[in-house]
Coordinates of C-alpha atoms in Angstrom, one line a residue:
X1 CA 97.8 98.2 119.3
X2 CA 94.8 99.1 121.4
X3 CA 92.4 96.2 122.0
X4 CA 89.1 96.1 123.8
X5 CA 86.4 93.6 124.2
X6 CA 83.0 95.0 124.4
X7 CA 80.5 94.5 127.1
X8 CA 79.3 98.0 127.0
X9 CA 79.6 99.7 123.6
X10 CA 78.3 103.1 124.4
X11 CA 81.8 104.6 124.8
X12 CA 83.7 102.9 122.0
X13 CA 84.1 106.2 120.1
X14 CA 86.1 107.6 123.0
X15 CA 88.0 104.4 123.7
X16 CA 89.5 104.5 120.2
X17 CA 90.5 100.8 120.0
X18 CA 92.3 99.4 117.0
X19 CA 90.5 96.1 117.5
X20 CA 87.1 95.4 119.2
X21 CA 86.3 91.8 120.2
X22 CA 82.7 90.9 120.6
X23 CA 81.6 87.8 122.3
X24 CA 78.7 86.2 120.4
X25 CA 77.6 84.1 123.4
X26 CA 77.3 87.2 125.6
X27 CA 75.8 89.8 123.2
X28 CA 73.5 87.6 121.2
X29 CA 70.2 86.4 122.4
X30 CA 69.2 83.6 120.1
X31 CA 70.2 84.7 116.6
X32 CA 69.7 88.4 117.4
X33 CA 72.9 90.4 117.7
X34 CA 71.5 93.9 117.0
X35 CA 73.8 96.7 116.1
X36 CA 76.9 94.9 117.3
X37 CA 77.1 92.5 114.3
X38 CA 80.0 93.4 112.1
X39 CA 80.5 95.2 109.8
X40 CA 78.2 97.8 111.5
X41 CA 80.9 98.3 114.1
X42 CA 84.2 99.0 112.3
X43 CA 87.4 97.1 113.5
X44 CA 85.2 94.5 115.2
X45 CA 85.8 90.7 115.3
X46 CA 83.1 88.4 116.5
X47 CA 84.4 85.6 118.7
X48 CA 82.6 83.1 120.9
X49 CA 83.6 82.2 124.5
X50 CA 80.6 79.9 124.9
X51 CA 79.7 81.7 128.1
X52 CA 76.2 83.1 127.9
X53 CA 74.9 85.9 130.1
X54 CA 73.4 84.4 133.3
X55 CA 72.4 86.8 136.0
X56 CA 72.5 84.2 138.7
X57 CA 76.1 83.2 138.0
X58 CA 77.3 86.4 136.3
X59 CA 80.1 87.3 138.7
X60 CA 82.0 84.0 138.0
X61 CA 81.0 83.9 134.4
X62 CA 82.3 87.4 133.8
X63 CA 85.7 86.4 135.2
X64 CA 85.8 83.3 132.9
X65 CA 84.6 85.4 129.9
X66 CA 87.3 88.1 130.5
X67 CA 90.0 85.4 130.6
X68 CA 88.7 83.8 127.4
X69 CA 88.4 87.2 125.6
X70 CA 92.0 88.0 126.5
X71 CA 93.1 84.7 125.0
X72 CA 91.1 85.5 121.8
X73 CA 92.8 88.9 121.7
X74 CA 96.2 87.3 121.8
X75 CA 95.3 85.4 118.7
X76 CA 94.8 88.7 116.9
X77 CA 97.7 90.8 118.0
X78 CA 101.4 91.1 117.2
X79 CA 103.7 93.4 119.0
X80 CA 103.1 95.4 122.1
X81 CA 99.4 95.6 123.2
X82 CA 97.3 98.0 125.3
X83 CA 94.2 96.3 126.6
X84 CA 91.5 98.9 127.3
X85 CA 88.1 98.1 128.8
X86 CA 85.2 99.3 126.6
X87 CA 84.2 101.9 129.2
X88 CA 87.7 103.2 130.0
X89 CA 89.3 106.2 128.2
X90 CA 93.2 106.2 128.2
X91 CA 94.9 109.2 126.8
X92 CA 96.8 108.8 123.5
X93 CA 100.4 108.7 125.0
X94 CA 103.4 106.7 124.0
X95 CA 103.8 103.4 125.9
X96 CA 107.6 102.8 125.8
X97 CA 107.9 100.3 128.6
X98 CA 109.9 97.1 128.7
X99 CA 107.7 95.5 131.4
X100 CA 103.9 95.2 131.8
X101 CA 102.0 98.1 133.2
X102 CA 98.6 98.1 134.9
X103 CA 96.8 101.4 134.2
X104 CA 95.2 102.9 137.3
X105 CA 91.6 103.7 136.9
X106 CA 88.8 105.1 139.0
X107 CA 86.6 102.1 140.0
X108 CA 83.8 101.1 142.2
X109 CA 85.0 99.3 145.4
X110 CA 82.4 96.6 145.1
X111 CA 80.2 95.8 146.8
X112 CA 80.1 99.4 148.1
X113 CA 79.3 102.4 145.9
X114 CA 82.6 104.1 146.9
X115 CA 84.8 105.2 144.0
X116 CA 88.5 104.4 144.5
X117 CA 91.7 104.3 142.4
X118 CA 92.3 100.7 141.3
X119 CA 95.7 99.7 139.8
X120 CA 95.2 96.0 139.0
X121 CA 92.6 96.1 136.3
X122 CA 92.6 94.5 132.9
X123 CA 93.5 98.0 131.5
X124 CA 97.2 97.1 130.9
X125 CA 100.1 97.6 128.6
X126 CA 101.9 94.3 127.7
X127 CA 105.1 94.4 125.8
X128 CA 105.4 91.8 123.1
X129 CA 108.0 89.6 125.0
X130 CA 105.4 89.1 127.8
X131 CA 102.6 87.9 125.5
X132 CA 103.6 84.2 125.8
X133 CA 103.6 84.6 129.6
X134 CA 100.2 86.3 129.5
X135 CA 98.8 83.4 127.5
X136 CA 100.2 80.8 130.0
X137 CA 98.8 82.9 132.9
X138 CA 95.4 83.0 131.3
X139 CA 95.4 79.2 130.6
X140 CA 96.3 78.6 134.3
X141 CA 93.4 80.7 135.6
X142 CA 91.0 78.2 137.0
X143 CA 90.1 79.5 140.5
X144 CA 87.3 81.9 139.6
X145 CA 86.9 83.0 143.2
X146 CA 90.0 85.2 142.5
X147 CA 89.2 88.2 140.3
X148 CA 90.9 87.6 136.9
X149 CA 92.4 91.1 136.7
X150 CA 94.2 90.8 140.0
X151 CA 95.3 87.3 139.2
X152 CA 96.8 88.4 135.9
X153 CA 98.6 91.5 137.2
X154 CA 100.1 89.6 140.2
X155 CA 101.3 86.7 138.0
X156 CA 102.6 89.0 135.3
X157 CA 104.4 91.3 137.7
X158 CA 102.7 94.4 136.3
X159 CA 103.8 97.8 137.6
X160 CA 101.0 100.3 138.4
X161 CA 100.9 103.3 136.0
X162 CA 99.1 106.5 136.9
X163 CA 98.2 108.6 133.8
X164 CA 96.4 111.9 134.2
X165 CA 93.3 111.9 132.0
X166 CA 92.4 108.3 132.4
X167 CA 88.6 108.1 132.7
X168 CA 86.1 105.3 133.6
X169 CA 82.4 105.4 133.0
X170 CA 80.7 104.0 136.0
X171 CA 76.9 103.7 135.9
X172 CA 76.9 106.3 133.1
X173 CA 79.0 108.9 135.0
X174 CA 82.5 109.7 133.9
X175 CA 85.2 109.6 136.6
X176 CA 88.7 110.8 135.7
X177 CA 92.2 110.9 137.2

C-alpha cells in the first residue's frame, strides 16, 4: 500500500497514493479547509495532529507533525507499506524486500540551495513485520532537534535504495534520479 500525507497537494496525481492523510490542524485555517476536504480528494482521510502551522516554530513543528502523521498512517494500514512524500514520485515497481528500505531522493541540502541525493528520508518501504518497531520508534521520538526522517531510518536499520525514475519536486521544479 502506498501512503502519503499531504503538505503539498499539487503533485498527488503523480504520486498515486492508495491513502492520503490530511492533517486538519495544518491545512485548515479556522473552519476553512478549501479543496482538501474529503470527499473532493479521493482516498483521503482527515486526521488531526493538533499541531497548527506556525512560521516561527515550523521546523520543529514539522518534525513533530511528520511523526504524528506516520503514527496515524499505521492505524490505517495492514501489510507492507510504502510511505511516499506528497511531492515525491516513485516508479511503480515491486517492493519485495524483507527489511526496511529508505528510498533515495534528490533533495535540498538545507540550509543551502544545493541539490543532493538523500537516502534517509521518510520515503521508505516498511515490511509488515517491522510496523510494530516503527510505531515504537515514532513513540520514542522526543528530541525534535534530530530530523525525524534520519531518526526513523537509523533506529529502523533501513537500507538505502536507489531507484531510477524517482523524482522530487523542489520549489516547483522536478528533479529525478
